[in-house]
Amino acid sequence: MRILLVEDNTPLAQGVADAITAQLYIVDIVGDGEAAWEHIRTIEYDLILLDLMLPKLDGLSLCKRLRSHGIQTPVLMLTARDTSIEKVTGLDVGADDYMVKPFDLPELLARIRALLRRGDSASLPTLAWGSLRLNPSAYQVSYEEQILHLTPKEYSILELFMRNGQRVLSRSLIIDHVWSFDNPPTESTVKAHIKTLRHKLKAVGAPDDLIQTVHSVGYCLKQI
């Protein structure tokens, strides 16, 4: 799942992004409201973490713009303003939740999970491909009931494959869906992740060719 963090305090933004990334989410960071709007217009996000006090376009105005354009992506507002008026105003313009800085990271992560469940309940059922199982709610992958211990990127790549069935995914598409735009890797990095993912699948008994290479195009899952 992909989250947009709109925060102009760079150290705070990076700390929050690191905590969220550790939970296997993909995070893009922008520092002003207009940049956030451009991202939202071109990229489909599952959740927006939105500071109120932003350069160029404040958080309230951005949230109002989103809702007026029919964009219903869940919004969690983050702000230093701890008054009931500010909270009511934020919720009235379309925010789904509200947290006051400084906030507790475990609580933030819990609220993120709750909003993602609310916003995309269709993603919660376990995904299956033959004997391979991926549980998005528990972030757990198994093959014939043997647990795979995957890195966040390996998990995200495998989830992308399982959500797309036999669709062939190019390396550039995998980069777009699995890495943030702040630090995109080279295609050789994708190849390296696919290689280690194949090794881990093989170690629990999956076929060598469960993830197939389509020459000069990309990768897909083997037909079951």
PDB file of C-alpha atoms in Angstrom:
ATOM      1  CA  MET A   1       0.000   0.000   0.000  1.00  0.00           C
ATOM      2  CA  ARG A   2       1.178   3.516  -0.817  1.00  0.00           C
ATOM      3  CA  ILE A   3       0.967   6.470   1.579  1.00  0.00           C
ATOM      4  CA  LEU A   4       1.580  10.146   0.884  1.00  0.00           C
ATOM      5  CA  LEU A   5       3.132  12.081   3.797  1.00  0.00           C
ATOM      6  CA  VAL A   6       2.689  15.844   3.446  1.00  0.00           C
ATOM      7  CA  GLU A   7       4.958  17.488   6.025  1.00  0.00           C
ATOM      8  CA  ASP A   8       7.377  20.435   5.718  1.00  0.00           C
ATOM      9  CA  ASN A   9       9.390  19.513   8.833  1.00  0.00           C
ATOM     10  CA  THR A  10      12.028  17.341   7.170  1.00  0.00           C
ATOM     11  CA  PRO A  11      13.399  15.531  10.286  1.00  0.00           C
ATOM     12  CA  LEU A  12       9.866  14.760  11.495  1.00  0.00           C
ATOM     13  CA  ALA A  13       8.783  13.609   8.036  1.00  0.00           C
ATOM     14  CA  GLN A  14      11.762  11.279   7.708  1.00  0.00           C
ATOM     15  CA  GLY A  15      11.236   9.795  11.163  1.00  0.00           C
ATOM     16  CA  VAL A  16       7.559   9.125  10.474  1.00  0.00           C
ATOM     17  CA  ALA A  17       8.346   7.734   7.010  1.00  0.00           C
ATOM     18  CA  ASP A  18      10.966   5.346   8.442  1.00  0.00           C
ATOM     19  CA  ALA A  19       8.455   4.017  10.995  1.00  0.00           C
ATOM     20  CA  ILE A  20       5.770   3.531   8.340  1.00  0.00           C
ATOM     21  CA  THR A  21       8.160   1.916   5.875  1.00  0.00           C
ATOM     22  CA  ALA A  22       9.150  -0.596   8.554  1.00  0.00           C
ATOM     23  CA  GLN A  23       5.483  -1.690   8.546  1.00  0.00           C
ATOM     24  CA  LEU A  24       5.804  -2.660   4.844  1.00  0.00           C
ATOM     25  CA  TYR A  25       4.095   0.420   3.412  1.00  0.00           C
ATOM     26  CA  ILE A  26       5.510   2.575   0.612  1.00  0.00           C
ATOM     27  CA  VAL A  27       5.834   6.236   1.556  1.00  0.00           C
ATOM     28  CA  ASP A  28       6.253   9.334  -0.624  1.00  0.00           C
ATOM     29  CA  ILE A  29       7.157  12.587   1.148  1.00  0.00           C
ATOM     30  CA  VAL A  30       6.318  16.095  -0.073  1.00  0.00           C
ATOM     31  CA  GLY A  31       6.839  19.376   1.749  1.00  0.00           C
ATOM     32  CA  ASP A  32       4.043  21.648   0.523  1.00  0.00           C
ATOM     33  CA  GLY A  33       0.366  21.496  -0.377  1.00  0.00           C
ATOM     34  CA  GLU A  34       0.697  22.227  -4.076  1.00  0.00           C
ATOM     35  CA  ALA A  35       3.300  19.488  -4.557  1.00  0.00           C
ATOM     36  CA  ALA A  36       0.980  17.127  -2.696  1.00  0.00           C
ATOM     37  CA  TRP A  37      -1.887  18.027  -5.017  1.00  0.00           C
ATOM     38  CA  GLU A  38       0.240  17.243  -8.087  1.00  0.00           C
ATOM     39  CA  HIS A  39       1.190  13.856  -6.637  1.00  0.00           C
ATOM     40  CA  ILE A  40      -2.413  13.009  -5.764  1.00  0.00           C
ATOM     41  CA  ARG A  41      -3.594  13.912  -9.276  1.00  0.00           C
ATOM     42  CA  THR A  42      -1.181  11.461 -10.890  1.00  0.00           C
ATOM     43  CA  ILE A  43      -0.695   8.672  -8.319  1.00  0.00           C
ATOM     44  CA  GLU A  44      -3.272   6.512  -6.564  1.00  0.00           C
ATOM     45  CA  TYR A  45      -2.644   6.583  -2.816  1.00  0.00           C
ATOM     46  CA  ASP A  46      -4.264   4.439  -0.138  1.00  0.00           C
ATOM     47  CA  LEU A  47      -3.849   7.076   2.580  1.00  0.00           C
ATOM     48  CA  ILE A  48      -2.715  10.701   2.981  1.00  0.00           C
ATOM     49  CA  LEU A  49      -0.996  11.942   6.149  1.00  0.00           C
ATOM     50  CA  LEU A  50      -1.509  15.682   6.017  1.00  0.00           C
ATOM     51  CA  ASP A  51       0.021  18.457   8.120  1.00  0.00           C
ATOM     52  CA  LEU A  52      -2.161  21.537   8.554  1.00  0.00           C
ATOM     53  CA  MET A  53       0.500  24.262   8.414  1.00  0.00           C
ATOM     54  CA  LEU A  54       2.070  23.920   4.964  1.00  0.00           C
ATOM     55  CA  PRO A  55       3.716  26.257   2.452  1.00  0.00           C
ATOM     56  CA  LYS A  56       1.872  27.235  -0.753  1.00  0.00           C
ATOM     57  CA  LEU A  57      -1.376  25.435   0.152  1.00  0.00           C
ATOM     58  CA  ASP A  58      -2.387  24.657   3.728  1.00  0.00           C
ATOM     59  CA  GLY A  59      -3.720  21.282   4.795  1.00  0.00           C
ATOM     60  CA  LEU A  60      -7.321  22.372   5.277  1.00  0.00           C
ATOM     61  CA  SER A  61      -7.469  23.905   1.799  1.00  0.00           C
ATOM     62  CA  LEU A  62      -5.856  20.841   0.257  1.00  0.00           C
ATOM     63  CA  CYS A  63      -8.305  18.488   1.965  1.00  0.00           C
ATOM     64  CA  LYS A  64     -11.227  20.623   0.838  1.00  0.00           C
ATOM     65  CA  ARG A  65      -9.870  20.569  -2.729  1.00  0.00           C
ATOM     66  CA  LEU A  66      -9.558  16.774  -2.665  1.00  0.00           C
ATOM     67  CA  ARG A  67     -13.149  16.268  -1.584  1.00  0.00           C
ATOM     68  CA  SER A  68     -14.489  18.861  -4.033  1.00  0.00           C
ATOM     69  CA  HIS A  69     -12.820  16.885  -6.853  1.00  0.00           C
ATOM     70  CA  GLY A  70     -14.386  13.619  -5.671  1.00  0.00           C
ATOM     71  CA  ILE A  71     -11.130  12.170  -4.300  1.00  0.00           C
ATOM     72  CA  GLN A  72     -12.120  10.039  -1.320  1.00  0.00           C
ATOM     73  CA  THR A  73      -8.671   8.797  -0.255  1.00  0.00           C
ATOM     74  CA  PRO A  74      -8.596   8.595   3.577  1.00  0.00           C
ATOM     75  CA  VAL A  75      -6.897  11.627   5.170  1.00  0.00           C
ATOM     76  CA  LEU A  76      -5.252  11.659   8.597  1.00  0.00           C
ATOM     77  CA  MET A  77      -4.417  15.213   9.662  1.00  0.00           C
ATOM     78  CA  LEU A  78      -1.299  15.870  11.737  1.00  0.00           C
ATOM     79  CA  THR A  79      -1.069  19.205  13.520  1.00  0.00           C
ATOM     80  CA  ALA A  80       0.320  21.052  16.523  1.00  0.00           C
ATOM     81  CA  ARG A  81      -3.037  22.795  17.028  1.00  0.00           C
ATOM     82  CA  ASP A  82      -4.764  21.083  19.935  1.00  0.00           C
ATOM     83  CA  THR A  83      -8.161  22.777  20.007  1.00  0.00           C
ATOM     84  CA  SER A  84     -11.621  21.379  19.437  1.00  0.00           C
ATOM     85  CA  ILE A  85     -12.325  24.086  16.844  1.00  0.00           C
ATOM     86  CA  GLU A  86      -9.349  22.976  14.732  1.00  0.00           C
ATOM     87  CA  LYS A  87     -10.399  19.333  14.997  1.00  0.00           C
ATOM     88  CA  VAL A  88     -13.982  20.086  14.011  1.00  0.00           C
ATOM     89  CA  THR A  89     -12.818  22.227  11.090  1.00  0.00           C
ATOM     90  CA  GLY A  90     -10.507  19.484   9.850  1.00  0.00           C
ATOM     91  CA  LEU A  91     -13.209  16.846  10.040  1.00  0.00           C
ATOM     92  CA  ASP A  92     -15.752  19.167   8.420  1.00  0.00           C
ATOM     93  CA  VAL A  93     -13.580  19.694   5.317  1.00  0.00           C
ATOM     94  CA  GLY A  94     -13.293  15.933   4.855  1.00  0.00           C
ATOM     95  CA  ALA A  95     -10.502  14.566   7.049  1.00  0.00           C
ATOM     96  CA  ASP A  96     -11.094  11.058   8.412  1.00  0.00           C
ATOM     97  CA  ASP A  97      -8.972  11.341  11.553  1.00  0.00           C
ATOM     98  CA  TYR A  98      -6.875  13.867  13.450  1.00  0.00           C
ATOM     99  CA  MET A  99      -3.695  13.587  15.569  1.00  0.00           C
ATOM    100  CA  VAL A 100      -1.946  16.288  17.564  1.00  0.00           C
ATOM    101  CA  LYS A 101       1.847  16.678  17.586  1.00  0.00           C
ATOM    102  CA  PRO A 102       3.854  15.420  19.302  1.00  0.00           C
ATOM    103  CA  PHE A 103       2.168  12.072  18.780  1.00  0.00           C
ATOM    104  CA  ASP A 104       2.966   8.535  19.833  1.00  0.00           C
ATOM    105  CA  LEU A 105       4.258   6.520  16.866  1.00  0.00           C
ATOM    106  CA  PRO A 106       2.573   3.227  17.869  1.00  0.00           C
ATOM    107  CA  GLU A 107      -0.743   5.070  18.070  1.00  0.00           C
ATOM    108  CA  LEU A 108      -0.130   6.687  14.679  1.00  0.00           C
ATOM    109  CA  LEU A 109       0.585   3.285  13.144  1.00  0.00           C
ATOM    110  CA  ALA A 110      -2.575   1.855  14.719  1.00  0.00           C
ATOM    111  CA  ARG A 111      -4.671   4.684  13.274  1.00  0.00           C
ATOM    112  CA  ILE A 112      -3.052   4.182   9.874  1.00  0.00           C
ATOM    113  CA  ARG A 113      -3.996   0.502   9.948  1.00  0.00           C
ATOM    114  CA  ALA A 114      -7.553   1.353  10.956  1.00  0.00           C
ATOM    115  CA  LEU A 115      -7.978   3.887   8.139  1.00  0.00           C
ATOM    116  CA  LEU A 116      -6.503   1.509   5.579  1.00  0.00           C
ATOM    117  CA  ARG A 117      -8.910  -1.212   6.666  1.00  0.00           C
ATOM    118  CA  ARG A 118     -11.790   1.227   6.362  1.00  0.00           C
ATOM    119  CA  GLY A 119     -10.666   2.631   3.017  1.00  0.00           C
ATOM    120  CA  ASP A 120      -9.780  -0.597   1.252  1.00  0.00           C
ATOM    121  CA  SER A 121     -11.515  -3.511   2.902  1.00  0.00           C
ATOM    122  CA  ALA A 122     -11.281  -5.460  -0.366  1.00  0.00           C
ATOM    123  CA  SER A 123      -7.532  -5.830   0.199  1.00  0.00           C
ATOM    124  CA  LEU A 124      -7.899  -7.663   3.524  1.00  0.00           C
ATOM    125  CA  PRO A 125      -8.824 -11.214   2.413  1.00  0.00           C
ATOM    126  CA  THR A 126      -5.900 -13.608   2.147  1.00  0.00           C
ATOM    127  CA  LEU A 127      -4.412 -13.838  -1.342  1.00  0.00           C
ATOM    128  CA  ALA A 128      -3.721 -17.304  -2.729  1.00  0.00           C
ATOM    129  CA  TRP A 129      -1.759 -18.673  -5.661  1.00  0.00           C
ATOM    130  CA  GLY A 130      -1.701 -22.450  -5.480  1.00  0.00           C
ATOM    131  CA  SER A 131      -0.094 -23.335  -2.125  1.00  0.00           C
ATOM    132  CA  LEU A 132       1.219 -19.805  -1.672  1.00  0.00           C
ATOM    133  CA  ARG A 133      -0.707 -17.630   0.805  1.00  0.00           C
ATOM    134  CA  LEU A 134      -0.312 -13.927   1.613  1.00  0.00           C
ATOM    135  CA  ASN A 135      -2.284 -12.401   4.481  1.00  0.00           C
ATOM    136  CA  PRO A 136      -2.320  -8.579   4.092  1.00  0.00           C
ATOM    137  CA  SER A 137      -3.818  -8.059   7.537  1.00  0.00           C
ATOM    138  CA  ALA A 138      -0.994  -9.906   9.304  1.00  0.00           C
ATOM    139  CA  TYR A 139       1.713  -9.156   6.701  1.00  0.00           C
ATOM    140  CA  GLN A 140       2.442 -12.865   6.621  1.00  0.00           C
ATOM    141  CA  VAL A 141       3.411 -15.115   3.710  1.00  0.00           C
ATOM    142  CA  SER A 142       3.436 -18.907   3.749  1.00  0.00           C
ATOM    143  CA  TYR A 143       3.881 -21.800   1.345  1.00  0.00           C
ATOM    144  CA  GLU A 144       2.190 -25.058   2.382  1.00  0.00           C
ATOM    145  CA  GLU A 145       1.928 -23.542   5.885  1.00  0.00           C
ATOM    146  CA  GLN A 146       5.663 -22.782   6.099  1.00  0.00           C
ATOM    147  CA  ILE A 147       6.257 -19.125   6.930  1.00  0.00           C
ATOM    148  CA  LEU A 148       8.493 -17.083   4.639  1.00  0.00           C
ATOM    149  CA  HIS A 149      10.616 -14.415   6.286  1.00  0.00           C
ATOM    150  CA  LEU A 150      10.689 -11.618   3.745  1.00  0.00           C
ATOM    151  CA  THR A 151      12.132  -8.124   3.750  1.00  0.00           C
ATOM    152  CA  PRO A 152       9.628  -5.278   3.263  1.00  0.00           C
ATOM    153  CA  LYS A 153      10.570  -4.932  -0.413  1.00  0.00           C
ATOM    154  CA  GLU A 154      10.357  -8.683  -1.060  1.00  0.00           C
ATOM    155  CA  TYR A 155       6.932  -8.754   0.585  1.00  0.00           C
ATOM    156  CA  SER A 156       5.715  -5.807  -1.495  1.00  0.00           C
ATOM    157  CA  ILE A 157       6.984  -7.352  -4.736  1.00  0.00           C
ATOM    158  CA  LEU A 158       5.315 -10.679  -3.985  1.00  0.00           C
ATOM    159  CA  GLU A 159       2.055  -8.963  -3.043  1.00  0.00           C
ATOM    160  CA  LEU A 160       2.180  -7.054  -6.331  1.00  0.00           C
ATOM    161  CA  PHE A 161       2.589 -10.318  -8.254  1.00  0.00           C
ATOM    162  CA  MET A 162      -0.250 -12.007  -6.388  1.00  0.00           C
ATOM    163  CA  ARG A 163      -2.629  -9.098  -6.965  1.00  0.00           C
ATOM    164  CA  ASN A 164      -1.899  -9.187 -10.694  1.00  0.00           C
ATOM    165  CA  GLY A 165      -2.084 -12.935 -11.331  1.00  0.00           C
ATOM    166  CA  GLN A 166      -0.439 -13.834 -14.639  1.00  0.00           C
ATOM    167  CA  ARG A 167      -0.073 -10.243 -15.789  1.00  0.00           C
ATOM    168  CA  VAL A 168       3.513  -9.595 -16.873  1.00  0.00           C
ATOM    169  CA  LEU A 169       5.079  -6.865 -14.723  1.00  0.00           C
ATOM    170  CA  SER A 170       8.005  -4.895 -16.099  1.00  0.00           C
ATOM    171  CA  ARG A 171      10.887  -3.853 -13.850  1.00  0.00           C
ATOM    172  CA  SER A 172       9.907  -0.214 -14.249  1.00  0.00           C
ATOM    173  CA  LEU A 173       6.322  -0.984 -13.172  1.00  0.00           C
ATOM    174  CA  ILE A 174       7.622  -2.846 -10.111  1.00  0.00           C
ATOM    175  CA  ILE A 175       9.787   0.163  -9.211  1.00  0.00           C
ATOM    176  CA  ASP A 176       6.798   2.508  -9.544  1.00  0.00           C
ATOM    177  CA  HIS A 177       4.652   0.383  -7.232  1.00  0.00           C
ATOM    178  CA  VAL A 178       7.199  -0.763  -4.632  1.00  0.00           C
ATOM    179  CA  TRP A 179       9.673   2.103  -4.190  1.00  0.00           C
ATOM    180  CA  SER A 180       9.063   5.709  -3.208  1.00  0.00           C
ATOM    181  CA  PHE A 181       9.778   8.418  -5.739  1.00  0.00           C
ATOM    182  CA  ASP A 182      12.422   9.945  -3.461  1.00  0.00           C
ATOM    183  CA  ASN A 183      14.823   7.044  -3.874  1.00  0.00           C
ATOM    184  CA  PRO A 184      14.044   4.870  -6.918  1.00  0.00           C
ATOM    185  CA  PRO A 185      16.476   1.982  -7.526  1.00  0.00           C
ATOM    186  CA  THR A 186      18.042   0.758 -10.739  1.00  0.00           C
ATOM    187  CA  GLU A 187      16.484  -2.179 -12.595  1.00  0.00           C
ATOM    188  CA  SER A 188      19.404  -4.342 -11.447  1.00  0.00           C
ATOM    189  CA  THR A 189      18.173  -3.836  -7.879  1.00  0.00           C
ATOM    190  CA  VAL A 190      14.799  -5.263  -8.891  1.00  0.00           C
ATOM    191  CA  LYS A 191      16.567  -8.276 -10.417  1.00  0.00           C
ATOM    192  CA  ALA A 192      18.456  -8.815  -7.168  1.00  0.00           C
ATOM    193  CA  HIS A 193      15.247  -8.723  -5.109  1.00  0.00           C
ATOM    194  CA  ILE A 194      13.542 -11.169  -7.480  1.00  0.00           C
ATOM    195  CA  LYS A 195      16.536 -13.501  -7.177  1.00  0.00           C
ATOM    196  CA  THR A 196      16.467 -13.557  -3.362  1.00  0.00           C
ATOM    197  CA  LEU A 197      12.680 -13.900  -3.369  1.00  0.00           C
ATOM    198  CA  ARG A 198      12.966 -16.961  -5.614  1.00  0.00           C
ATOM    199  CA  HIS A 199      15.583 -18.480  -3.286  1.00  0.00           C
ATOM    200  CA  LYS A 200      13.335 -18.004  -0.248  1.00  0.00           C
ATOM    201  CA  LEU A 201      10.354 -19.506  -2.063  1.00  0.00           C
ATOM    202  CA  LYS A 202      12.427 -22.492  -3.176  1.00  0.00           C
ATOM    203  CA  ALA A 203      13.677 -23.004   0.388  1.00  0.00           C
ATOM    204  CA  VAL A 204      10.114 -23.705   1.574  1.00  0.00           C
ATOM    205  CA  GLY A 205       9.326 -26.046  -1.318  1.00  0.00           C
ATOM    206  CA  ALA A 206       7.906 -23.753  -3.995  1.00  0.00           C
ATOM    207  CA  PRO A 207       8.742 -24.528  -7.645  1.00  0.00           C
ATOM    208  CA  ASP A 208      11.919 -22.944  -9.035  1.00  0.00           C
ATOM    209  CA  ASP A 209       9.888 -21.215 -11.720  1.00  0.00           C
ATOM    210  CA  LEU A 210       7.013 -19.920  -9.582  1.00  0.00           C
ATOM    211  CA  ILE A 211       8.142 -16.426 -10.579  1.00  0.00           C
ATOM    212  CA  GLN A 212       8.813 -16.641 -14.286  1.00  0.00           C
ATOM    213  CA  THR A 213      10.976 -14.342 -16.399  1.00  0.00           C
ATOM    214  CA  VAL A 214       9.392 -13.124 -19.620  1.00  0.00           C
ATOM    215  CA  HIS A 215      12.377 -12.287 -21.792  1.00  0.00           C
ATOM    216  CA  SER A 216      12.845  -8.571 -22.482  1.00  0.00           C
ATOM    217  CA  VAL A 217       9.481  -7.787 -20.845  1.00  0.00           C
ATOM    218  CA  GLY A 218       9.459  -8.577 -17.101  1.00  0.00           C
ATOM    219  CA  TYR A 219       8.097 -11.203 -14.702  1.00  0.00           C
ATOM    220  CA  CYS A 220       4.867 -13.038 -13.923  1.00  0.00           C
ATOM    221  CA  LEU A 221       3.614 -15.854 -11.738  1.00  0.00           C
ATOM    222  CA  LYS A 222       3.542 -19.359 -13.198  1.00  0.00           C
ATOM    223  CA  GLN A 223       0.104 -20.572 -14.163  1.00  0.00           C
ATOM    224  CA  ILE A 224      -1.306 -22.952 -11.555  1.00  0.00           C
TER     225      ILE A 224
END
